[in-house]
XYZ file of N, CA and C in Angstrom:
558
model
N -7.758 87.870 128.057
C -7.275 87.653 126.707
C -5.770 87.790 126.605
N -5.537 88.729 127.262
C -4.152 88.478 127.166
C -2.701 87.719 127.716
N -3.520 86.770 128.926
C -2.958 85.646 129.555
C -2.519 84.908 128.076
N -4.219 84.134 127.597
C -4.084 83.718 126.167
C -3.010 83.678 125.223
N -3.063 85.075 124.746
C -2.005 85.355 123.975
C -0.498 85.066 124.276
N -0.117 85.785 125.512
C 1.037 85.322 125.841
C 1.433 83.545 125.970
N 0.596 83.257 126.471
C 0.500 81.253 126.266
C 0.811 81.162 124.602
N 0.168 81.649 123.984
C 0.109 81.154 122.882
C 1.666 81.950 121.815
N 1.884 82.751 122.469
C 2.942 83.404 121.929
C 4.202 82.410 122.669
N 4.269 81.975 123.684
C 5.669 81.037 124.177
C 5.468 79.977 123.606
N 4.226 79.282 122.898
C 3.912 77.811 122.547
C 4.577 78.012 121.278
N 4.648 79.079 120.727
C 4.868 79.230 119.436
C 5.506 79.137 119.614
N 7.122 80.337 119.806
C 8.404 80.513 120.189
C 9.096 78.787 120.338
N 8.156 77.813 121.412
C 8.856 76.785 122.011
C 8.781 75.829 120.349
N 7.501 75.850 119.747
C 7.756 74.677 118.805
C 8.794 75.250 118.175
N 8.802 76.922 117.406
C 9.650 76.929 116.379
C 10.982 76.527 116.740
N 11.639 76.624 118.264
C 13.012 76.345 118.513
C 13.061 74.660 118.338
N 12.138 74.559 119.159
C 12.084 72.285 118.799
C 11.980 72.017 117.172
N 11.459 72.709 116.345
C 11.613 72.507 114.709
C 12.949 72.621 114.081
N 13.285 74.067 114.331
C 15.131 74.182 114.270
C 15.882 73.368 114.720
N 16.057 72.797 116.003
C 17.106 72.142 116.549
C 16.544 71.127 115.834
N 15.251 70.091 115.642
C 14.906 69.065 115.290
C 15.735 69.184 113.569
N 15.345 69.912 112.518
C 15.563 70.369 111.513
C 17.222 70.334 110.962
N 18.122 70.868 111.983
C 19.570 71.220 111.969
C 20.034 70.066 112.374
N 19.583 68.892 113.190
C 20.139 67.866 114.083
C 19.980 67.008 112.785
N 19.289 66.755 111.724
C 18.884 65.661 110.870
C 18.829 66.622 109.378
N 19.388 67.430 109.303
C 19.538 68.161 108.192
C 20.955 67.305 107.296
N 21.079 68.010 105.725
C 22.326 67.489 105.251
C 23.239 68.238 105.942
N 23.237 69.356 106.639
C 24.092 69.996 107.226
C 25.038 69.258 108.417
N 24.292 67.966 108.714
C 24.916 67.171 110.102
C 25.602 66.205 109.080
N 25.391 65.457 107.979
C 26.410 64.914 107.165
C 27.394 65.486 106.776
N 28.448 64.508 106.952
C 29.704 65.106 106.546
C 30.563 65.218 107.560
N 31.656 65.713 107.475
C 33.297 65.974 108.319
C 33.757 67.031 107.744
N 34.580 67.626 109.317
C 35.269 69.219 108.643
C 36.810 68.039 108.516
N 36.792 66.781 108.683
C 38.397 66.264 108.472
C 37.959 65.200 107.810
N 38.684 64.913 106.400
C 38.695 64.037 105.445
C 38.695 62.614 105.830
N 39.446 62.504 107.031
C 40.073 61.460 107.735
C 38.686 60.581 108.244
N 37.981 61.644 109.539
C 36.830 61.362 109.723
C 35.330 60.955 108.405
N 35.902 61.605 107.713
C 34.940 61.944 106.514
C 34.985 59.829 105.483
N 36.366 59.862 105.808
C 36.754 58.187 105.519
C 35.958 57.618 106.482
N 36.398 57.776 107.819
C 35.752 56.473 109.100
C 34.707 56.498 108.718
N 33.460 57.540 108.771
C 32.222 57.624 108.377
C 31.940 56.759 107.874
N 32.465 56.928 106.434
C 32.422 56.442 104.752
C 32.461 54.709 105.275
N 33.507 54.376 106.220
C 33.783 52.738 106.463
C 32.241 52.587 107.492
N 32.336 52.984 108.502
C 30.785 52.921 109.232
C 29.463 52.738 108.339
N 29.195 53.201 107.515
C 27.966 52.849 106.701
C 27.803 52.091 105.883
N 29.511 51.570 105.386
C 29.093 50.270 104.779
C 29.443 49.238 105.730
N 29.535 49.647 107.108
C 30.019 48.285 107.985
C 31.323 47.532 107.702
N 32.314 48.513 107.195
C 33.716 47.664 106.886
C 34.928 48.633 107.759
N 35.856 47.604 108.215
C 36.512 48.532 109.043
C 36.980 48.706 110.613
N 37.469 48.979 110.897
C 38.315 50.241 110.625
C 39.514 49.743 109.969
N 39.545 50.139 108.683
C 41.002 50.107 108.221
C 42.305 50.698 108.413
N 43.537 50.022 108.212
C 44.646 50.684 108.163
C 44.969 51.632 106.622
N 45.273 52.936 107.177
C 45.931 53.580 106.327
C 46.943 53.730 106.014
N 47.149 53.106 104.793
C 48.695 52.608 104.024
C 48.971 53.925 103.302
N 48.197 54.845 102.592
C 48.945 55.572 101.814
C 47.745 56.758 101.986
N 47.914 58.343 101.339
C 47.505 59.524 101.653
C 47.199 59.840 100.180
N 46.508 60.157 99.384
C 46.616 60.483 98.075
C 46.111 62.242 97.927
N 45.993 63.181 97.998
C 45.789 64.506 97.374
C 45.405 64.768 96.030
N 44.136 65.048 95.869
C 44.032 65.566 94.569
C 43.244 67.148 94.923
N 42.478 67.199 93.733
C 41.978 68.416 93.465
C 40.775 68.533 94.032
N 40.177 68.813 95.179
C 39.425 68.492 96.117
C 38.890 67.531 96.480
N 39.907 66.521 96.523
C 39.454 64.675 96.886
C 40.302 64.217 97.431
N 40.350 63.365 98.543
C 41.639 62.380 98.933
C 41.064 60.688 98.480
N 41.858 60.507 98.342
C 42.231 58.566 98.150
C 43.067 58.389 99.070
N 42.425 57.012 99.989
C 43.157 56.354 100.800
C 42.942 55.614 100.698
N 44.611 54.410 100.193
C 44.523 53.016 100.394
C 44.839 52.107 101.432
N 43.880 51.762 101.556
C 43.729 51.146 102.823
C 43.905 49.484 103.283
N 43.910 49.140 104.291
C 44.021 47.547 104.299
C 43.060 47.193 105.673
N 42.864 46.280 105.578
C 41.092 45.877 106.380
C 41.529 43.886 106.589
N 42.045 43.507 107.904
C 42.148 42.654 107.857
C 42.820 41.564 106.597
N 41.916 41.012 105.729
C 42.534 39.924 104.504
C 41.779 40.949 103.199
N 41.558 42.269 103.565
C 40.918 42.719 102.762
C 41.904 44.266 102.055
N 41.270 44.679 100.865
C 41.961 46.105 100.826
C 40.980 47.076 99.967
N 41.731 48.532 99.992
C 40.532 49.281 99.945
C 40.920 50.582 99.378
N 40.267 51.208 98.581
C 40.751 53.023 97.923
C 40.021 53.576 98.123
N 39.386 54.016 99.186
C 38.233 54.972 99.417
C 38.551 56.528 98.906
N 37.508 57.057 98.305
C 37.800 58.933 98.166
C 36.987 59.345 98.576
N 37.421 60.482 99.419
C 36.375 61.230 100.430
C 36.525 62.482 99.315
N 35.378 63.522 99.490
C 35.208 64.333 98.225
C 35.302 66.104 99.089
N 35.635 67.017 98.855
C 35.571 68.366 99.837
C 34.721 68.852 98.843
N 33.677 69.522 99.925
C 32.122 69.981 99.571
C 32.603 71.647 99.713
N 31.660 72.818 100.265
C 32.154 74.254 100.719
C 32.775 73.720 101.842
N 31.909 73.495 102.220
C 32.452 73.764 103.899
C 33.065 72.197 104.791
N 32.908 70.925 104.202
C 32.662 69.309 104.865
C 33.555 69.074 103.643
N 33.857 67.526 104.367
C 34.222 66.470 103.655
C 33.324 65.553 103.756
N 33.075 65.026 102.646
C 31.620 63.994 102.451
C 32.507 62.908 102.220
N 32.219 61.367 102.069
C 32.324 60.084 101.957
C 31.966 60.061 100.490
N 33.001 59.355 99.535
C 32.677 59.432 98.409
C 32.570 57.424 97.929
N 33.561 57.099 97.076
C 33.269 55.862 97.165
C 34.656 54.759 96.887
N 33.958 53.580 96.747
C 35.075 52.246 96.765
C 35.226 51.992 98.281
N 34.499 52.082 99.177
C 34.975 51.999 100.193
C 34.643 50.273 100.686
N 34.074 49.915 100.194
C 34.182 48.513 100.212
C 35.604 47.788 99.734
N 35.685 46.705 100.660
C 36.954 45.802 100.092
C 37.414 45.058 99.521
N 37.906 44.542 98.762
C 38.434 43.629 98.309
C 39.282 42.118 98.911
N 38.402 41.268 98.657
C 39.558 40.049 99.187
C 40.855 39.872 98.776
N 42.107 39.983 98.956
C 43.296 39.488 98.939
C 42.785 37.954 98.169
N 42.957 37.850 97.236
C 43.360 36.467 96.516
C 44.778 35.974 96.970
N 44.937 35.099 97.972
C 46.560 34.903 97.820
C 46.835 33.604 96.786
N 45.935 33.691 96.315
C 46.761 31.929 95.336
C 47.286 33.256 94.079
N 47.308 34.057 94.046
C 47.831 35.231 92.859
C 48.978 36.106 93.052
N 49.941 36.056 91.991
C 50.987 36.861 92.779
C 50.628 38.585 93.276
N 49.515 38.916 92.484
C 49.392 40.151 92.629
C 47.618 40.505 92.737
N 47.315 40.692 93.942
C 45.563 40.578 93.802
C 45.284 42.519 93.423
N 44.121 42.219 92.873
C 44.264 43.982 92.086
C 42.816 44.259 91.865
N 42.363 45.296 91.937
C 41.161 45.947 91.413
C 40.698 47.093 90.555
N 40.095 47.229 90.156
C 39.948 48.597 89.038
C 38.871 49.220 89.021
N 38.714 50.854 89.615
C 37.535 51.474 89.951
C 37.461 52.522 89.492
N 36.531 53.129 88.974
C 37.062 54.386 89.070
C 35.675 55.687 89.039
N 35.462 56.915 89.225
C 34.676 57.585 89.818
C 34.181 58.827 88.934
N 33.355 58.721 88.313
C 33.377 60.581 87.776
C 33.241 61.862 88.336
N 33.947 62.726 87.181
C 34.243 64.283 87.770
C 33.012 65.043 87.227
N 33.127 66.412 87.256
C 32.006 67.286 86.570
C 32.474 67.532 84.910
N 34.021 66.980 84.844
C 34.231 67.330 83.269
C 33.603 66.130 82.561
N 33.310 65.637 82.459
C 32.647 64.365 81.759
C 34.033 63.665 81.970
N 35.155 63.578 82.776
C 36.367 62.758 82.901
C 36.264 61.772 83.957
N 36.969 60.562 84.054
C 37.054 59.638 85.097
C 38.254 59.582 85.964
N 37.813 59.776 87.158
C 39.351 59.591 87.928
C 39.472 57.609 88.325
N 40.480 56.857 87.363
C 40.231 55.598 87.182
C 41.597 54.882 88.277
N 41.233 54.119 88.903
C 42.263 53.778 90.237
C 42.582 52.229 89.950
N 43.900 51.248 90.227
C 44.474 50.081 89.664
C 44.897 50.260 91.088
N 44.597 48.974 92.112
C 45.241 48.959 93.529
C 45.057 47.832 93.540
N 46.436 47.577 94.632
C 45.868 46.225 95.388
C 47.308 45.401 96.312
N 47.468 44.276 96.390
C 48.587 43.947 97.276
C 49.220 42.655 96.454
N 50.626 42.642 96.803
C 51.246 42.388 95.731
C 51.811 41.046 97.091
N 51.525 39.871 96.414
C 51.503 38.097 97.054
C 53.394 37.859 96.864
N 53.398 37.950 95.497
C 54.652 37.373 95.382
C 56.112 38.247 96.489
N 56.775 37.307 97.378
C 57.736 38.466 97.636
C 59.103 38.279 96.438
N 59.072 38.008 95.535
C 60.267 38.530 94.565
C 59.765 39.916 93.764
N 58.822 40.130 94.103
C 58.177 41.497 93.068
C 58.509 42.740 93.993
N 59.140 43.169 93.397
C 59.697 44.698 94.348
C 59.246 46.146 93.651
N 58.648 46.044 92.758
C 58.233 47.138 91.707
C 57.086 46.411 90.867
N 55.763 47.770 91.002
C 54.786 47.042 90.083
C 54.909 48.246 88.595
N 54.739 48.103 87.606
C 54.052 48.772 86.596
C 53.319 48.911 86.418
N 52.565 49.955 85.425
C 51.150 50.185 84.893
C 51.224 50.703 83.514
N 51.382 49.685 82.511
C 52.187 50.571 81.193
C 50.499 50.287 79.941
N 50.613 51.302 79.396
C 49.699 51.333 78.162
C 49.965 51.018 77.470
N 48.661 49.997 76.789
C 48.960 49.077 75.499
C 50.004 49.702 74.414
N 50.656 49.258 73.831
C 51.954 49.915 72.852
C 52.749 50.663 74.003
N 53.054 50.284 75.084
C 54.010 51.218 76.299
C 53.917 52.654 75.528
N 52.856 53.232 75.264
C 53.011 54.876 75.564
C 52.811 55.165 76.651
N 52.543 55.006 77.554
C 52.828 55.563 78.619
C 53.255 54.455 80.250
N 54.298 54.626 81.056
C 54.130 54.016 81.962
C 54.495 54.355 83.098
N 53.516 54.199 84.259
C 53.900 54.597 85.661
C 54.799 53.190 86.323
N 55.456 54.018 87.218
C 56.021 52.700 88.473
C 55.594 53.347 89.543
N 55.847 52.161 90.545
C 55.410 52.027 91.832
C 56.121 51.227 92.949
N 57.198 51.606 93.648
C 58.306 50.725 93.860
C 57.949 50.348 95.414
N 57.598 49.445 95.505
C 56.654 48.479 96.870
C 57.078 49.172 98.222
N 56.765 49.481 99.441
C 57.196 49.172 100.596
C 57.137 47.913 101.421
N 57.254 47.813 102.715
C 56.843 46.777 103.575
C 55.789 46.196 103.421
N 55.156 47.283 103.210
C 53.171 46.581 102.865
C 52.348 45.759 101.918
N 53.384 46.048 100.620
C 53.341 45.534 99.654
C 52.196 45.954 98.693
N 51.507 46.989 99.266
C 50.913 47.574 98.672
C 50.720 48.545 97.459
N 49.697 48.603 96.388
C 50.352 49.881 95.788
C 48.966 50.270 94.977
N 49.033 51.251 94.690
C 47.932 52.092 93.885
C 48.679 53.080 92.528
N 48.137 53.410 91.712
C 47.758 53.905 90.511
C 46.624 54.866 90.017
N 46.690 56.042 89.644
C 45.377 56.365 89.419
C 45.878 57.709 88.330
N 44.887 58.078 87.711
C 45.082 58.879 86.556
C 43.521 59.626 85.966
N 43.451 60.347 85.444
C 42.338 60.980 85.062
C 41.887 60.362 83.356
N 40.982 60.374 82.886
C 40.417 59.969 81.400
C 39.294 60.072 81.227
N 38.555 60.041 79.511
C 37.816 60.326 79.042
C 37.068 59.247 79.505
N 35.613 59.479 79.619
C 34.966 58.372 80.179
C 34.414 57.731 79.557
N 34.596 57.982 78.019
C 33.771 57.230 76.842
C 35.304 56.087 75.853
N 36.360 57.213 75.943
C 37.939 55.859 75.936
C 38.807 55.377 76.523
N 38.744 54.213 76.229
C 39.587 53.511 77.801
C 40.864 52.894 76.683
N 42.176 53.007 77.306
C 42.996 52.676 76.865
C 43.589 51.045 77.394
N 43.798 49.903 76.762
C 44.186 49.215 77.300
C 45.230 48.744 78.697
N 45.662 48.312 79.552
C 46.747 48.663 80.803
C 47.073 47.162 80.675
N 48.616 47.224 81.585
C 48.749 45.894 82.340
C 49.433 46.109 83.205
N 49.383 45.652 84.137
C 50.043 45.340 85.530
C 51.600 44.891 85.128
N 52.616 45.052 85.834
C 53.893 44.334 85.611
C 54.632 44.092 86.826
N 55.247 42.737 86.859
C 55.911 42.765 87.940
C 57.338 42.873 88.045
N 58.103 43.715 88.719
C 59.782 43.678 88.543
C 60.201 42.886 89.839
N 61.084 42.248 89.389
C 61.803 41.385 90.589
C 63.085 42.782 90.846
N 64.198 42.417 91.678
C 64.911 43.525 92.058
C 66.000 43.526 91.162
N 66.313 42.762 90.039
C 66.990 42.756 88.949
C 66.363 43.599 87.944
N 65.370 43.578 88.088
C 64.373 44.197 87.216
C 64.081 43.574 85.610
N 63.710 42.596 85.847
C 63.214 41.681 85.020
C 61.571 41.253 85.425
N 60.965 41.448 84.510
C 59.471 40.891 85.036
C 58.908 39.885 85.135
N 58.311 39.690 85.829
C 58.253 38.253 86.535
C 56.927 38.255 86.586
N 55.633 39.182 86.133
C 54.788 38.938 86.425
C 54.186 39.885 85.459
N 53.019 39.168 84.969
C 52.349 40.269 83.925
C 50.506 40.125 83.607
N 49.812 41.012 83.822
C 48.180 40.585 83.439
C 47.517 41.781 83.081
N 46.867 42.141 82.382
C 45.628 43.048 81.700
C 45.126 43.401 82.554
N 44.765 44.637 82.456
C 44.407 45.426 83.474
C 42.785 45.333 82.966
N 42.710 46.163 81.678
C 41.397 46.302 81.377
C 41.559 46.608 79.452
């Protein structure tokens, strides 16, 4: 009997370790990244887009935005910080570059736990006389700039109520700073 037992005491021991490792290997605990960065590639791997170039770094309040560029395509992915990981959050899909447009653009945006929206205006700017984009609110109360690099890229983003949306438009400054380009955001 007590051969038995001992058999039956290692059979045990052996499944419960094959349950754990099985358990921990396919748990939510294996999703995710301890680096945001990775936590992006991921994010591009599962929707099959990618690997993009990273044009810009964004920091928020436990989230990054990265705008990105993907061949004829572009992209604002936000990866989100959990306790311990960085998870894959969203937009990570791309956008086609319209080039018959001076300015190809998209508008996304993601909710928080305050009932607020973190709302994002990106994209790549066609015309080369446009050296500065805007983002001004209907009646210009409020307006951001964004003064181009090489890439021609540029992003926007801001926090809001998720039930009022304030009108926007895009603007384009030539290097005189006269605008040369103008369309509704939303």
């Amino acid at each position: 009997m007590k051969i038995n037992e001992r058999h039956r005491a290692i059979i045990e021991w052996v499944v419960a370790v094959v349950l754990i490792v099985v358990t921990c290997k396919f748990s939510i605990l294996s999703y995710g990244s301890f680096s945001p960065v990775r936590a992006h590639e991921q994010s591009e791997r599962t929707f099959h887009y990618g690997p993009s170039k990273i044009i810009k770094t964004i920091d928020l309040d436990k989230q990054k935005i990265y705008l990105c560029k993907y061949k004829d395509w572009f992209s604002a992915d936000t990866v989100k910080k959990g306790i311990v990981k960085w998870y894959p959050g969203d937009n990570v899909d791309g956008t086609p570059i319209d080039y018959s447009k001076q300015v190809s653009f998209t508008l996304s945006g993601s909710s928080n736990k305050q009932n607020k929206m973190i709302m994002k205006v990106y994209g790549c700017v066609n015309n080369p006389e446009i050296n500065t984009i805007l983002l001004v609110e209907e009646n210009e109360a409020n307006t951001s700039r964004y003064d181009l690099d090489e890439s021609k890229m540029f992003i926007f983003y801001w926090e809001e109520d998720s039930e009022k949306h304030k009108v926007k438009y895009l603007k384009g400054l030539n290097k005189d700073g006269k605008i040369i380009y103008e369309e509704e955001v939303y």
